[in-house]
CSV table of C-alpha atoms in Angstrom, one decimal:
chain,number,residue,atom,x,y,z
H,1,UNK,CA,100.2,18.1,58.2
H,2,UNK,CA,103.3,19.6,59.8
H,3,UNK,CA,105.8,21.9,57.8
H,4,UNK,CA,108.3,19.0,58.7
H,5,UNK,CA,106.1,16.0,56.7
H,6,UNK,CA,104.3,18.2,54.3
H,7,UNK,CA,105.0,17.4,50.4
H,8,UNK,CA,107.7,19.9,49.2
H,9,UNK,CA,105.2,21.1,46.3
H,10,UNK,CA,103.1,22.7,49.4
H,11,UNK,CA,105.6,25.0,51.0
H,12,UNK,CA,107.4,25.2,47.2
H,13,UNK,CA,103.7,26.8,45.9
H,14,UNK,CA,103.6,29.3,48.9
H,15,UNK,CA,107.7,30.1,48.0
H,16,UNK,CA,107.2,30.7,44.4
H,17,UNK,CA,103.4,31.0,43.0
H,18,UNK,CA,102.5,34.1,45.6
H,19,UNK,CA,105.3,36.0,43.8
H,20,UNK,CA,104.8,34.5,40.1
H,21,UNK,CA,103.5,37.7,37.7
H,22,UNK,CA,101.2,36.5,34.8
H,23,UNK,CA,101.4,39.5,32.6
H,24,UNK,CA,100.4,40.8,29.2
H,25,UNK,CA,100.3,43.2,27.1
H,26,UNK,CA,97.4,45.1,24.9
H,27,UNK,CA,97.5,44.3,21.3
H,28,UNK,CA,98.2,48.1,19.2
H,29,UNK,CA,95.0,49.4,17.5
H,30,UNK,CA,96.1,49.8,13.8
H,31,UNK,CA,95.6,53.4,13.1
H,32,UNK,CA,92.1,54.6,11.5
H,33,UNK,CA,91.7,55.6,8.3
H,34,UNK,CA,88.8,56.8,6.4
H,35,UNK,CA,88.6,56.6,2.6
H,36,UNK,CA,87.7,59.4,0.3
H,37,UNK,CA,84.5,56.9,-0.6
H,38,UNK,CA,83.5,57.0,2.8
H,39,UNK,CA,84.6,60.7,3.5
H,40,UNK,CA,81.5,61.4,1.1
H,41,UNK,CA,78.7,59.1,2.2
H,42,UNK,CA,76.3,61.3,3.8
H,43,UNK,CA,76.4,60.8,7.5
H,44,UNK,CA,72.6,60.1,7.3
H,45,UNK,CA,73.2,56.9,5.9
H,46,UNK,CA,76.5,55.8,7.9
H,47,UNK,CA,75.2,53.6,10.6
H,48,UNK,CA,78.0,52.1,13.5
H,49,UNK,CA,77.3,49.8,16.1
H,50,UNK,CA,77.7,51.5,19.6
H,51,UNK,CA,81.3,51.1,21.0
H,52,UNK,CA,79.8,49.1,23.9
H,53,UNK,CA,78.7,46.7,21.5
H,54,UNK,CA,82.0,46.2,19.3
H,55,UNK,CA,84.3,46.4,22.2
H,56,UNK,CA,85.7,43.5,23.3
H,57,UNK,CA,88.4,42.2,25.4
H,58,UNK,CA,90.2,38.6,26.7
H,59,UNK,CA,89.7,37.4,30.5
H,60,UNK,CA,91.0,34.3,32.3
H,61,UNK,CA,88.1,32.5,33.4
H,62,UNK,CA,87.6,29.7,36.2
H,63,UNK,CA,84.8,27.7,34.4
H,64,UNK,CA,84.9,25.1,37.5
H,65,UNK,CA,87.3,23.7,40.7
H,66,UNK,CA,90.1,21.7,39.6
H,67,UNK,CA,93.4,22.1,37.5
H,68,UNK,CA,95.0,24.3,35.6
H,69,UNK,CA,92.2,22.9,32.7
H,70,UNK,CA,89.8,24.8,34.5
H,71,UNK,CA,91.3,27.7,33.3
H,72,UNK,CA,90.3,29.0,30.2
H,73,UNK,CA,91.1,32.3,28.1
H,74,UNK,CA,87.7,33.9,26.8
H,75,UNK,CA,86.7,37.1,24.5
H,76,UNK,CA,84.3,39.0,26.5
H,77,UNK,CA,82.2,41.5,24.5
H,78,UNK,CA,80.6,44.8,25.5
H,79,UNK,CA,82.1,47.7,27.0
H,80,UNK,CA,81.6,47.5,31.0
H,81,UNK,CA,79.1,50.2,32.3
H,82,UNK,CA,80.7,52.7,35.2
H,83,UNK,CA,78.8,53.5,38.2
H,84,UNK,CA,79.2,56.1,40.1
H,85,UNK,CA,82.7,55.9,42.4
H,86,UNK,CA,84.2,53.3,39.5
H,87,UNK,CA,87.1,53.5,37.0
H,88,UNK,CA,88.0,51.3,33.9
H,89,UNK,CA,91.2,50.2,34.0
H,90,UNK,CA,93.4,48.8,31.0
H,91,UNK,CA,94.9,46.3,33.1
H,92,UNK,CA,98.6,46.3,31.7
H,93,UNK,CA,100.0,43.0,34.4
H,94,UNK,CA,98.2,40.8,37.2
H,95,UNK,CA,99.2,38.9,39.9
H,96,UNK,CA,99.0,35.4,40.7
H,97,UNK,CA,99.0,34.9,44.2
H,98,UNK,CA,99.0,32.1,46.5
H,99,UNK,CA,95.3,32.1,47.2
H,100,UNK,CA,94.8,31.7,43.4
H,101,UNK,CA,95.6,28.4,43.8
H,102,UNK,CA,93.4,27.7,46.0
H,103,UNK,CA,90.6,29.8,45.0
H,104,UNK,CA,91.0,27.3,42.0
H,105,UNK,CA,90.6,24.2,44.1
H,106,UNK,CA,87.1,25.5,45.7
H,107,UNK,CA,89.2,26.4,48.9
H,108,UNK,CA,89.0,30.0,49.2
H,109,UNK,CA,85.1,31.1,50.3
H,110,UNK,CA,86.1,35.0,49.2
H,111,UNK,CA,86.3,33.8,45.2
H,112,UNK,CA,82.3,33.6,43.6
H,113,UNK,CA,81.1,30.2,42.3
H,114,UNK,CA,82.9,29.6,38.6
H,115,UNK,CA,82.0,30.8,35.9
H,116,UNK,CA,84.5,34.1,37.6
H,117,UNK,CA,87.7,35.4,36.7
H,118,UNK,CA,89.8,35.4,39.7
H,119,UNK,CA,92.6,37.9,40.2
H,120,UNK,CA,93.0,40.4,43.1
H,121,UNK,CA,95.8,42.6,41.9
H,122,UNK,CA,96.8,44.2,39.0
H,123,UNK,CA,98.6,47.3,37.6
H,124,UNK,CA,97.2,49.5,34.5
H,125,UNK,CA,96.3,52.4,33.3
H,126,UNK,CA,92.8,54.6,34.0
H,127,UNK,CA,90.8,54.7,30.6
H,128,UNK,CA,87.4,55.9,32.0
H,129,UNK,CA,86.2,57.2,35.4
H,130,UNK,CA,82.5,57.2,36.4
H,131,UNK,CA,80.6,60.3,38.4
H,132,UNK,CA,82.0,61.7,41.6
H,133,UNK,CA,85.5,60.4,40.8
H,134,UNK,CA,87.6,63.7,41.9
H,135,UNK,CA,91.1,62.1,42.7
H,136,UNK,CA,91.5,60.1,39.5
H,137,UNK,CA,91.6,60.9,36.0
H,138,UNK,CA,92.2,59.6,32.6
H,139,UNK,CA,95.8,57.9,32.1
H,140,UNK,CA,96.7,57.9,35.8
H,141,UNK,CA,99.1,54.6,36.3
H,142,UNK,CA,97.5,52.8,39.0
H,143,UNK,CA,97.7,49.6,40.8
H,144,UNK,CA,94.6,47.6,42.1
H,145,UNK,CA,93.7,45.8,45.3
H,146,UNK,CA,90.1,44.1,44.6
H,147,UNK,CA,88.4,40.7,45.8
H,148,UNK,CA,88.6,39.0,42.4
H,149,UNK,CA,87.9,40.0,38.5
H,150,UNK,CA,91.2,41.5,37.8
H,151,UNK,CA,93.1,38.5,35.1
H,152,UNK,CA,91.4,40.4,32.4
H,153,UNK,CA,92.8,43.1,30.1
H,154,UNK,CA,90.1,46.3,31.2
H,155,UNK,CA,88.4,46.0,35.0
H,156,UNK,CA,86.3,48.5,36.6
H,157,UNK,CA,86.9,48.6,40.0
H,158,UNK,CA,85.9,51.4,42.7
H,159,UNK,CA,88.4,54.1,42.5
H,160,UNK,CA,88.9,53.5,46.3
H,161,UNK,CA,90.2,50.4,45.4
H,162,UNK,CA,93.0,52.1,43.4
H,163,UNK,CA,96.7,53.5,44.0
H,164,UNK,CA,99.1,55.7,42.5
H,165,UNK,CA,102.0,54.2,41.4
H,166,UNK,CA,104.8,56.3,42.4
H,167,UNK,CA,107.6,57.6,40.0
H,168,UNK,CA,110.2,54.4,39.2
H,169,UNK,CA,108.0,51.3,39.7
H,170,UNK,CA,107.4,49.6,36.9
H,171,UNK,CA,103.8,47.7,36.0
H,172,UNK,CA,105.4,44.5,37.2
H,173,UNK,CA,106.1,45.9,40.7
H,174,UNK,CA,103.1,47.5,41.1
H,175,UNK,CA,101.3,44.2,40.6
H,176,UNK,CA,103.7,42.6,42.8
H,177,UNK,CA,102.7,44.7,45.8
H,178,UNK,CA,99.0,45.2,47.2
H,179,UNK,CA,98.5,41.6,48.2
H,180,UNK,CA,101.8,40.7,49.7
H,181,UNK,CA,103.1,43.9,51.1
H,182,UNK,CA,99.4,44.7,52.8
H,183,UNK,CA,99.0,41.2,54.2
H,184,UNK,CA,102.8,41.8,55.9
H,185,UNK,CA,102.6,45.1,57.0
H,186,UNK,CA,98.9,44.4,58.8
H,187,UNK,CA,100.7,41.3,60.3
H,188,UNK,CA,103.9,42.9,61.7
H,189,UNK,CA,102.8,46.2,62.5
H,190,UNK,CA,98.7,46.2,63.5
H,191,UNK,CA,98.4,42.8,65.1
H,192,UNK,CA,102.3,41.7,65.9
H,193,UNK,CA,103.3,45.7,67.1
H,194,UNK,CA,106.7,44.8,66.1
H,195,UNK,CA,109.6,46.7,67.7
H,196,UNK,CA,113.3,46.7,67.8
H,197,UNK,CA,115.1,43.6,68.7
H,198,UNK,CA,112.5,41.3,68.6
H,199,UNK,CA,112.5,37.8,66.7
H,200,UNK,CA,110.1,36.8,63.8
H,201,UNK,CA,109.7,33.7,62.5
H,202,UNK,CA,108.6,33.8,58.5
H,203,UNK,CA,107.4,30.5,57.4
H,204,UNK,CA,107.6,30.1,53.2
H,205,UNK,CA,110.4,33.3,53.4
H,206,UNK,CA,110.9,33.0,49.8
H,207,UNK,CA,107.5,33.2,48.7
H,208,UNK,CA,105.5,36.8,48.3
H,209,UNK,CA,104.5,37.2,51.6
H,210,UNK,CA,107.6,35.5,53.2
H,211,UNK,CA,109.8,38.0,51.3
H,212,UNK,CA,108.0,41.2,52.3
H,213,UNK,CA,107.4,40.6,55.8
H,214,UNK,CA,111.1,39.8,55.9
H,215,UNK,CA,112.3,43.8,54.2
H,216,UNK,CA,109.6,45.3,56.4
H,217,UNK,CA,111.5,43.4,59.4
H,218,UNK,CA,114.4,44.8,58.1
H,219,UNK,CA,112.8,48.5,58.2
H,220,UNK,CA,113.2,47.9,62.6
H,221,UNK,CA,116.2,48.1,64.1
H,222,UNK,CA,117.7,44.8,65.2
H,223,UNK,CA,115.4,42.5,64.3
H,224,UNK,CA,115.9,38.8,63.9
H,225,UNK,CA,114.5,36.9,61.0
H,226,UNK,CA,113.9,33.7,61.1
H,227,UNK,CA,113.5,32.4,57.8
H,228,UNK,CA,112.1,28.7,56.5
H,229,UNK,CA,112.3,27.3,52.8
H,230,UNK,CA,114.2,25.2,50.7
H,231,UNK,CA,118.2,24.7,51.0
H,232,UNK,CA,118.2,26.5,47.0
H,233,UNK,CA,116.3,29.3,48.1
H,234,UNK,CA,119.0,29.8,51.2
H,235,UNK,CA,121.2,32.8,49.7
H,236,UNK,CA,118.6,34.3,48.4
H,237,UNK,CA,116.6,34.8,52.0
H,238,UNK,CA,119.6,35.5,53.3
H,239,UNK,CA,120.5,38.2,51.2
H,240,UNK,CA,116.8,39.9,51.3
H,241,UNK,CA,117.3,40.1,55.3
H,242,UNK,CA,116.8,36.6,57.2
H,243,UNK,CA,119.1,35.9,59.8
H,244,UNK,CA,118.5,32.3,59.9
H,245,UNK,CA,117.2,30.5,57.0
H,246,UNK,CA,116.1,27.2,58.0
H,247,UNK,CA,115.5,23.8,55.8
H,248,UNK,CA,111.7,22.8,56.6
H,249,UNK,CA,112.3,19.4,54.5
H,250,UNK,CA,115.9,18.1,56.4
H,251,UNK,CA,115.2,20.0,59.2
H,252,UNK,CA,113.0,20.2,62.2
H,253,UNK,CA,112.2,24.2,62.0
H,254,UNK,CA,111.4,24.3,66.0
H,255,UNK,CA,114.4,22.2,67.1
H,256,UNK,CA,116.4,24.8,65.2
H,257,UNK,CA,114.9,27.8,66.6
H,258,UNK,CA,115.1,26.6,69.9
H,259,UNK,CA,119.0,25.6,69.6
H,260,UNK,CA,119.5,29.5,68.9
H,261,UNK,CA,116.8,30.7,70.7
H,262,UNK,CA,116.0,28.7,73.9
H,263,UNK,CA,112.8,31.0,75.2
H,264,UNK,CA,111.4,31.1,71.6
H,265,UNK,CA,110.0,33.9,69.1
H,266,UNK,CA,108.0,37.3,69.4
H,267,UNK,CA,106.3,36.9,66.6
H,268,UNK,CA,105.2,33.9,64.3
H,269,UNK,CA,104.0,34.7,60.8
H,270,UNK,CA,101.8,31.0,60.0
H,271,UNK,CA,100.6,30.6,56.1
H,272,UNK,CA,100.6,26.9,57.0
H,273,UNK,CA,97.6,25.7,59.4
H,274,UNK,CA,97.0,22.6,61.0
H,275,UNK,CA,99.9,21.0,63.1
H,276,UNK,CA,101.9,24.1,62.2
H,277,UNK,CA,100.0,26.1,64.0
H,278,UNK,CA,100.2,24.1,67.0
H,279,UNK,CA,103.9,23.9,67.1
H,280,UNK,CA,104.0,28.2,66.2
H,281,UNK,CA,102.1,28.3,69.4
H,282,UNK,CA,104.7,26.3,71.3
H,283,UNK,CA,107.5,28.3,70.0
H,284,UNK,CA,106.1,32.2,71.0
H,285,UNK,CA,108.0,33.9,74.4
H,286,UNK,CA,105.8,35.0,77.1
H,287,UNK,CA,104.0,38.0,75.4
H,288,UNK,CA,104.8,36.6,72.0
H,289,UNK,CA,102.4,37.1,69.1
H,290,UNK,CA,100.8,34.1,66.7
H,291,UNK,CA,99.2,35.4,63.6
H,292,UNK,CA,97.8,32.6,61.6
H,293,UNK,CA,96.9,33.9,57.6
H,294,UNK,CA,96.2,30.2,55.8
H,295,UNK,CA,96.0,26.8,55.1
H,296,UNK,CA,98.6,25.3,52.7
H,297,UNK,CA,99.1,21.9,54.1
H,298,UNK,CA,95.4,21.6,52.7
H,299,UNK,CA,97.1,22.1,49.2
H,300,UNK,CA,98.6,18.3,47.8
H,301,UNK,CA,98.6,18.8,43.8
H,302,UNK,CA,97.0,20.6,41.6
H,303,UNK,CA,93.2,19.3,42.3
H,304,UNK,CA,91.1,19.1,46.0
H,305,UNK,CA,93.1,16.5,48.3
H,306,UNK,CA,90.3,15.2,50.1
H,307,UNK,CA,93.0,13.4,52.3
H,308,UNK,CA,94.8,16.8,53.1
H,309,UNK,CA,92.2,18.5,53.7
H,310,UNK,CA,90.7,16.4,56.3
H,311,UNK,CA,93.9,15.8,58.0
H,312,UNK,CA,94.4,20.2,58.5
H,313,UNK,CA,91.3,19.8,59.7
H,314,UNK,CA,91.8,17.3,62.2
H,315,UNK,CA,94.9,19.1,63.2
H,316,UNK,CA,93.1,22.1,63.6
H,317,UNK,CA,94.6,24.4,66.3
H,318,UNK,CA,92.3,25.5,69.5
H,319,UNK,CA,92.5,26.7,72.6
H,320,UNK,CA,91.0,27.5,75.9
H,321,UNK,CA,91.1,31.6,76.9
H,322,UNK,CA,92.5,30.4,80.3
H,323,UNK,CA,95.7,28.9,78.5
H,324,UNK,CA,95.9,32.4,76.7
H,325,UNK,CA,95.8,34.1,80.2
H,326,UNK,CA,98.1,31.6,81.5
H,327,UNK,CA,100.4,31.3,79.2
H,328,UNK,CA,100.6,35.3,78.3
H,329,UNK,CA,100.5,34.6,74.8
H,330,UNK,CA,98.1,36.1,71.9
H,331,UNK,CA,97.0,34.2,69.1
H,332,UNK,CA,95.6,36.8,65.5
H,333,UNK,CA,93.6,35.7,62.5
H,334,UNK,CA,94.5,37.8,59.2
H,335,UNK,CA,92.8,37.3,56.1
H,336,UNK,CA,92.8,40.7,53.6
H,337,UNK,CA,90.2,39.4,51.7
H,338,UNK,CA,87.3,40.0,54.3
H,339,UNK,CA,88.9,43.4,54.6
H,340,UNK,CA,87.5,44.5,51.7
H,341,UNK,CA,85.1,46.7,53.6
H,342,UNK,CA,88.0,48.1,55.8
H,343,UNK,CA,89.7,50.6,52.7
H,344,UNK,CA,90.7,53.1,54.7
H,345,UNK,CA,92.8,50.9,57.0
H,346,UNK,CA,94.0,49.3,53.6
H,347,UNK,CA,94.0,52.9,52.3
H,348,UNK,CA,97.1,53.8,55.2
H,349,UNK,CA,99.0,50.7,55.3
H,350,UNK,CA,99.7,50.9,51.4
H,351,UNK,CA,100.5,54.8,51.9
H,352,UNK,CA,103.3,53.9,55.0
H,353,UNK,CA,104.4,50.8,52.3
H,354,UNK,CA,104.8,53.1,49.1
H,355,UNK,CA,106.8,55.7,51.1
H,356,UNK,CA,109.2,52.7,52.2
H,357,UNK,CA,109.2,51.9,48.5
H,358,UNK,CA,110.7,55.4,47.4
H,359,UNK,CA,113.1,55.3,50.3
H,360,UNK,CA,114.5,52.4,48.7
H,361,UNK,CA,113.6,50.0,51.6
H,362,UNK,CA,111.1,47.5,50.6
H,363,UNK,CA,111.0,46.4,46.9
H,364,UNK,CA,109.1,43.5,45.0
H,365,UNK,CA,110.7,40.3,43.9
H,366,UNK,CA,109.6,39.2,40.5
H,367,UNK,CA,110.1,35.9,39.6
H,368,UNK,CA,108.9,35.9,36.3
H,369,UNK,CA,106.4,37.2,33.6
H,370,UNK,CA,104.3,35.4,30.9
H,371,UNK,CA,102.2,37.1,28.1
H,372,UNK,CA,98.6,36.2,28.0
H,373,UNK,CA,99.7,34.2,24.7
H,374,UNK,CA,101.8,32.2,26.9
H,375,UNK,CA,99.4,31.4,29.6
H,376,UNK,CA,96.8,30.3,26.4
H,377,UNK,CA,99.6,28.2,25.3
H,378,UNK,CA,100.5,26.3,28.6
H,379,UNK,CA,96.9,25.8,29.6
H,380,UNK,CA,95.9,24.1,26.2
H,381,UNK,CA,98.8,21.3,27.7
H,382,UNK,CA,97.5,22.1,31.7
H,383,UNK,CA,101.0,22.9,32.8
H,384,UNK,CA,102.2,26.6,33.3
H,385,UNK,CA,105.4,28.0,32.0
C-alpha cells in the first residue's frame, strides 16, 4: 500500500501515537502512625508480612492481540527481586510509541506472547539498586530504554539500560526521548552519514520519529528537509525545521520532490514498507542512502488487517546486488529493538543526543498526557482519550 492510497488513520498513527505520552502519577503513602497500644505490644508478638509480600503495584497488561480491549490495568503483588546489574525504578511517565500499536496487533516479533506489559520507555526515579551497581544510586532521575515491561508504576531494568536525566527536562521529556531520538540519530548519522547540504526526505514528519530526525537535520548546516504529513500538521513541520512539507493524501509525495528536486534525495528515512519503499528507492541520487525502519501500511484499524498485511507483503521491496552496484545506491535496515544487545552503541548515541538537548537544539514534542486513571477509564469504552 503506497503512502499515496494508504488510509489516512495509517500515516495519522505514525504522526501522532509515536509521540502520544501515557503518564501517571504514584498515589501518596498516608503517613505512618503507630499508636500508644501498639508502641507497647512486645515485639515478640508483632508479626508483619514481608514488604515483598504486601507490596503491590498497577501495570498495563496485553492479555491477547487485538484492540484497545486487549488492554487491561492489573494490581501486581510482590516486590520484584534485583539481580545483580538491576535497579527498581518508580516509573513516574511512559511512552507510547508507534510499535505499541503494533506490538498490540501481534505485529511486532520483539514484544513476548500476551499475557506482557509492553512499554519500551519510561522516565522515574531509582528506588533500589542490586549488587555491583556503582554509577547509580537511590533517587537518581532516570529515563529507560528497555524491550518491553516498562507501562507499570515500578520496573527493574539493568542499570545499563538507564540515563541520567540532565538538569531542566521534565519526566515527560525524558520519556519522550530514548525511542525516537535513538531511532533518528542511528538513521541520520551511523547508516545515512549525513552532511551539510544534503536532502532528507522524513516520511510521517509530525510523528515522534518524523519530528526528531527533522531537529537533528537541523543540527547540520544547510540541510533540506523534506517533510510528509497532513495539510493541518503543515505549520507545525514547518516550524520544527522542514523545508518542504508535503500532503501524502492530495499529493503525490515523489512528483513533488522531483518538481523541486529533479536528481532526487540523499537520504530517505521509510517508516512505511511495501510500495513505499519501492518508490523511496526510485527517488535516492547516485550515492543516496535508503533506510527502511517499518511497516505501517500493514496497520488498517485497530485489529490485524489480514488484507493489509498481505498486500505489504506482496509489495515487498527487493533487489539484486548488481542494481545496487549499478545504480550506486545503498539500501539500510534499522530496527532498535534487536539492538538491545548493542548498549554501548545505544549508550553513545543518547550521550551526543542529551548534549544537543542542553544546547537547546533538539527538544521533545508532547502531544499529550493521560493519568493511569484515564487510560482505565477509556479502555473500559476501548477508545483512548
Amino acid at each position: 500500500m503506497s503512502g499515496e492510497d494508504a488510509p489516512a488513520q495509517q500515516q495519522n498513527a505514525v504522526d501522532q501515537k509515536q509521540e502520544t505520552k501515557p503518564a501517571e502519577e504514584p498515589k501518596a503513602e498516608p503517613p505512618k502512625t503507630e499508636s500508644a497500644e501498639a508502641a507497647a505490644t512486645p515485639a515478640a508478638t508483632t508479626e508483619k508480612a514481608p514488604e515483598e509480600e504486601t507490596f503491590t503495584y498497577r501495570a498495563l497488561v496485553l492479555t491477547g492481540y487485538g484492540g484497545y480491549d486487549k488492554v487491561k490495568l492489573q494490581v501486581k503483588k510482590g516486590k520484584p527481586a534485583l539481580k545483580a546489574g538491576e535497579v527498581l525504578v518508580r516509573v513516574k511517565v511512559c511512552g507510547l510509541n508507534f510499535a505499541d500499536l503494533m506490538a498490540r496487533q501481534g505485529l511486532y516479533d520483539r514484544l513476548p506472547s500476551p499475557p506482557v506489559t509492553p512499554g519500551m520507555e519510561c522516565s522515574g526515579v531509582v528506588e533500589a539498586v542490586g549488587e555491583e551497581v556503582t554509577d547509580r544510586k537511590v533517587g537518581d532521575k532516570v529515563m529507560v530504554l528497555n524491550r518491553f515491561g516498562l507501562w507499570q508504576e515500578v520496573a527493574v531494568v539493568p542499570a545499563s539500560h538507564t540515563f541520567l536525566i540532565p538538569d531542566g527536562m521534565s519526566f515527560e521529556e525524558a520519556a519522550a526521548l530514548p525511542v525516537n531520538y535513538i531511532t533518528a540519530y542511528l538513521m541520520l548519522f551511523d547508516f545515512g552519514n549525513l552532511r551539510p547540504n544534503q536532502s532528507v526526505l522524513v516520511h510521517a514528519a509530525a510523528g515522534g520519529v518524523g519530528i526528531a530526525a527533522t531537529q537533528l537535520c537541523k543540527t547540520v548546516k544547510d540541510v533540506t528537509v523534506f517533510g510528509t504529513a497532513s495539510a493541518s500538521k503543515h505549520e507545525a513541520i514547518s516550524q520544527g525545521g522542514v523545508t518542504h512539507a508535503i500532503d501524502y493524501r492530495t499529493k503525490d509525495y515523489v512528483e513533488e520532490v522531483r518538481k523541486i528536486s529533479p536528481k532526487g534525495l540523499d537520504i530517505i528515512l521509510d517508516p512505511l514498507g511495501g510500495s513505499d519503499t519501492h518508490k523511496a528507492y526510485n527517488l535516492l541520487k547516485p550515492m543516496g542512502k535508503l533506510i527502511t525502519y517499518g511497516a505501517a501500511n500493514m496497520l488498517a484499524g485497530q485489529r490485524k488487517n489480514l488484507i493489509a498485511v498481505a498486500k505489504n507483503w506482496y509489495h515487498q521491496f527487493s533487489i539484486h546486488t548488481l542494481s545496487l552496484i549499478q545504480g550506486n545506491k545503498s539500501v539500510c535496515g534499522f530496527h532498535l529493538g534487536y539492538l538491545d544487545g548493542e548498549m554501548e552503541l545505544i549508550t553513545q548515541a543518547m550521550n551526543t543526543i542529551l548534549d544537543l538537548y542542553k544546547q537547546g537544539k533538539v527538544k521533545p514534542r508532547i502531544d499529550s498526557t493521560w493519568h493511569l486513571e484515564q487510560v482505565q477509564e477509556s479502555l473500559k469504552e476501548n477508545v483512548l482519550p
